[in-house]
Short mmCIF file of C-alpha atoms and ligand atoms in Angstrom, two decimals:
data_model
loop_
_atom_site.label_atom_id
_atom_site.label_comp_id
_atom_site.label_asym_id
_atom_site.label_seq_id
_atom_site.Cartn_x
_atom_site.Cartn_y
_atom_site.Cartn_z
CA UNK A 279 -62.61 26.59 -4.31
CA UNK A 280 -62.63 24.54 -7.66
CA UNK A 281 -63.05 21.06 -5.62
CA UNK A 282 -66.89 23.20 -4.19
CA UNK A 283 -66.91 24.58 -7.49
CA UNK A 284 -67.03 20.98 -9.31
CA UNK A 285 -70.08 19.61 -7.30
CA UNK A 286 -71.83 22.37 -8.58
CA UNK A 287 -70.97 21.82 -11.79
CA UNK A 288 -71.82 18.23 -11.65
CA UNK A 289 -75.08 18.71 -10.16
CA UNK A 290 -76.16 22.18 -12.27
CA UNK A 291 -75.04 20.11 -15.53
CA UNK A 292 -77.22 17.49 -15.06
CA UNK A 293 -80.39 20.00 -16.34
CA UNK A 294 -78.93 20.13 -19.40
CA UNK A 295 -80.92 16.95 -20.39
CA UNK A 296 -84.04 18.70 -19.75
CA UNK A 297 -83.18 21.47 -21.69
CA UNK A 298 -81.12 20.05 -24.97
CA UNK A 299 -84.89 20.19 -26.88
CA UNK A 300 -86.26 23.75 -26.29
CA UNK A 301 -82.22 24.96 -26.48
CA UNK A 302 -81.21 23.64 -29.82
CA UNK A 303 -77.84 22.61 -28.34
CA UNK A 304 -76.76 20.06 -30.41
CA UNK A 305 -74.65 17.48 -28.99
CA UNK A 306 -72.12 18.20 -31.76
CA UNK A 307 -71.36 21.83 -29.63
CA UNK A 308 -71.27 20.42 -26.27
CA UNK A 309 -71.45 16.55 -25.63
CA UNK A 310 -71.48 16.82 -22.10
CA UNK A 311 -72.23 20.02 -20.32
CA UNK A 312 -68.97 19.50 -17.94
CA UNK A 313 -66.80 19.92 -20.97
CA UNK A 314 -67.65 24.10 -20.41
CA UNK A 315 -64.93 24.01 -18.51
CA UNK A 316 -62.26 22.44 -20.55
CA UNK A 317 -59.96 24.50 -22.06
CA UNK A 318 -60.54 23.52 -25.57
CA UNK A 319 -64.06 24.15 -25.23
CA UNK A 320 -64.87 27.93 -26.44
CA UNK A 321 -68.04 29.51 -25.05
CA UNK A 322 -69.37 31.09 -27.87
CA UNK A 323 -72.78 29.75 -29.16
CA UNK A 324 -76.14 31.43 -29.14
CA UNK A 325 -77.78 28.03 -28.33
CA UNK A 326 -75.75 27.10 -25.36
CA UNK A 327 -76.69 30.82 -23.59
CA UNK A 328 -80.54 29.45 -24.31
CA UNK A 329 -79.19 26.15 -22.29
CA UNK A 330 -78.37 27.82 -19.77
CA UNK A 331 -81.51 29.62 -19.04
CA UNK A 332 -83.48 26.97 -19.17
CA UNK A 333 -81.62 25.16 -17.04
CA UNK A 334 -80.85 27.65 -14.30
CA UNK A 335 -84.91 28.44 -15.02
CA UNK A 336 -85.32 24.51 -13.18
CA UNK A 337 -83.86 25.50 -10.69
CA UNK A 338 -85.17 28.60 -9.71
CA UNK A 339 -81.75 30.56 -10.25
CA UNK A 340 -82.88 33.19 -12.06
CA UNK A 341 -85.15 36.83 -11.71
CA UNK A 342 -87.93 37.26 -14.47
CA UNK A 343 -85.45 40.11 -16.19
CA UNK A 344 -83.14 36.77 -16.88
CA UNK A 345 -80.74 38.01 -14.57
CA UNK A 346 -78.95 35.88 -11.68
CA UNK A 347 -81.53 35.87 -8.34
CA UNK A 348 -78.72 36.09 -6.19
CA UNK A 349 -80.02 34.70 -2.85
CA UNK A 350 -81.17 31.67 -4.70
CA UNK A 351 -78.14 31.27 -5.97
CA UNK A 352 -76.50 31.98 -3.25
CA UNK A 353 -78.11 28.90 -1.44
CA UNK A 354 -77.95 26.71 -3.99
CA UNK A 355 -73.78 27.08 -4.26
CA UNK A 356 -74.56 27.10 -0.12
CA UNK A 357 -76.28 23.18 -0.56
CA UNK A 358 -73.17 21.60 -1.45
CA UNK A 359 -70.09 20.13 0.43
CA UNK A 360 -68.16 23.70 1.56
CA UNK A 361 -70.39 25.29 -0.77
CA UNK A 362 -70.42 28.17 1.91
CA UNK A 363 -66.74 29.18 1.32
CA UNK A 364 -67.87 29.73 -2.21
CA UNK A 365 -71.56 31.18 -2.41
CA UNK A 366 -70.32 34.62 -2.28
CA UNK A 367 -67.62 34.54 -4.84
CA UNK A 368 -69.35 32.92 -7.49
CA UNK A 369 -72.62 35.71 -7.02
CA UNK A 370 -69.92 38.63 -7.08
CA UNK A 371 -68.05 37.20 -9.99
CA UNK A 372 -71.54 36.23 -12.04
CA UNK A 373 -72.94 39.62 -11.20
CA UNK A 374 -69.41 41.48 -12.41
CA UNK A 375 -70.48 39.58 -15.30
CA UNK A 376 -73.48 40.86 -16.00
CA UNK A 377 -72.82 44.31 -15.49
CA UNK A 378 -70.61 44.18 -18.48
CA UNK A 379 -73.44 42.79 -20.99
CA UNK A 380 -76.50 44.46 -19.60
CA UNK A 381 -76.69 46.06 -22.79
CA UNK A 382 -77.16 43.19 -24.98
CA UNK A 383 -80.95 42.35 -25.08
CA UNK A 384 -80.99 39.30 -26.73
CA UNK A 385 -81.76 37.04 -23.99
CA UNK A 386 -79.53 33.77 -25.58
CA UNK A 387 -77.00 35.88 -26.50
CA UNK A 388 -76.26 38.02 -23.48
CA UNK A 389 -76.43 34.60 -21.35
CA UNK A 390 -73.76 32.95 -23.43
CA UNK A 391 -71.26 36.22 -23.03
CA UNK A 392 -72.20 36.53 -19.19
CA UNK A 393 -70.54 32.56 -19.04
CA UNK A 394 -67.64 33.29 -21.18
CA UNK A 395 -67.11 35.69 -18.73
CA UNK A 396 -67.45 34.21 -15.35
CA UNK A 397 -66.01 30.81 -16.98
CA UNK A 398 -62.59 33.48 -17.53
CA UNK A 399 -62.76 35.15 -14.33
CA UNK A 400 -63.21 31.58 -12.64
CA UNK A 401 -60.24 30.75 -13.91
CA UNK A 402 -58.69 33.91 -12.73
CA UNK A 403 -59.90 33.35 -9.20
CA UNK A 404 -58.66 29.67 -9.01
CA UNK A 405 -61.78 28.77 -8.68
CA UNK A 406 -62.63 27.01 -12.39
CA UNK A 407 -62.99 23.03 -11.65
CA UNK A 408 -60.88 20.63 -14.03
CA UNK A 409 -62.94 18.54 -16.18
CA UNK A 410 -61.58 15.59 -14.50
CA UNK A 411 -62.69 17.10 -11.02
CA UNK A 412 -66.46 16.82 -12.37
CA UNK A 413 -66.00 13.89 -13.23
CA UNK A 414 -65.17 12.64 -10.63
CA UNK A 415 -68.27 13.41 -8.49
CA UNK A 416 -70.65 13.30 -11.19
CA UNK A 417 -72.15 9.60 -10.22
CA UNK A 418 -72.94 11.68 -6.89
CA UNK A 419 -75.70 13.58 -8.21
O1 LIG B 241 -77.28 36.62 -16.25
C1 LIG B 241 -77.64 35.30 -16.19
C2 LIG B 241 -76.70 34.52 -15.36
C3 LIG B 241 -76.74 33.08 -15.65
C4 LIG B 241 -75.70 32.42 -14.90
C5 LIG B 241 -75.25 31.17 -15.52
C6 LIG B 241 -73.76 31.08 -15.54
C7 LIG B 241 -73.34 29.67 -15.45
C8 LIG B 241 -72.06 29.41 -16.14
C9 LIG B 241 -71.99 28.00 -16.57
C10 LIG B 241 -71.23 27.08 -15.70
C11 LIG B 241 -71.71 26.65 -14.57
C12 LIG B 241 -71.17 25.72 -13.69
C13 LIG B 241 -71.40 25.82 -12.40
C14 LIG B 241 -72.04 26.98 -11.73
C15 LIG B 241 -73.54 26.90 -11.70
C16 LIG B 241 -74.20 28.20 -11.52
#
């Protein structure tokens, strides 16, 4: 569900600090990593597909071919409130994902078009958080 769905969000965004540096996000593209999910906010740049990466590289969410490790992420979604009525969406729906860009070997850049995607198909599913869900739990984490 998108209420799960934002304490994820809160708590996955908070790596961003850690990662703004090595990434070359500037705060200019994305002030605050919750604002992926607004609708304004078009997920497009090289830089933010590095951000993510690193940051799912902290914690552990990801196989040396830069892929999705789905059982870690599958009980990391699992950690949160509920989080078990969404673990197994959000691996099918990132994996869908993937399979569509598997081509692209630029690390950065297949990253950033495997998020586009999901962020979309969240949407589709119901399951995309509203900004102001995120931050509303963000103080949590
Ligand atoms: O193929 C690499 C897959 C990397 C997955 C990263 C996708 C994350 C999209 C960004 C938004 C995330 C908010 C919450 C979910 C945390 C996984």
């Amino acid at each position: 569900t998108a209420e799960v769905m934002s304490h994820v969000a809160a708590h996955f965004g908070k790596a961003l600090n850690e990662c703004r540096e090595e990434s070359g996000l500037s705060p200019n593209i994305l002030e605050e990593f919750h604002h992926f999910w607004s609708e304004d906010f078009e997920v497009v740049h090289r830089e933010l597909g590095c951000a993510l990466i690193c940051m799912s590289n902290k914690l552990t969410l990801l196989q040396d071919d830069v892929r999705m490790h789905h059982l870690n992420m599958h009980d990391y979604v699992k950690s949160f409130p509920k989080g078990d009525v969404l673990s197994a969406k959000l691996v099918e729906l990132i994996h869908n994902c993937e399979k569509q860009y598997n081509e692209i070997p630029d690390d950065c850049d297949r990253v950033v078009k495997v998020a586009a995607c999901f962020k979309d198909d969240a949407k589709k599913a119901g399951i995309a958080p509203e900004v102001a869900m995120i931050e509303a739990v963000l103080e949590q984490y």
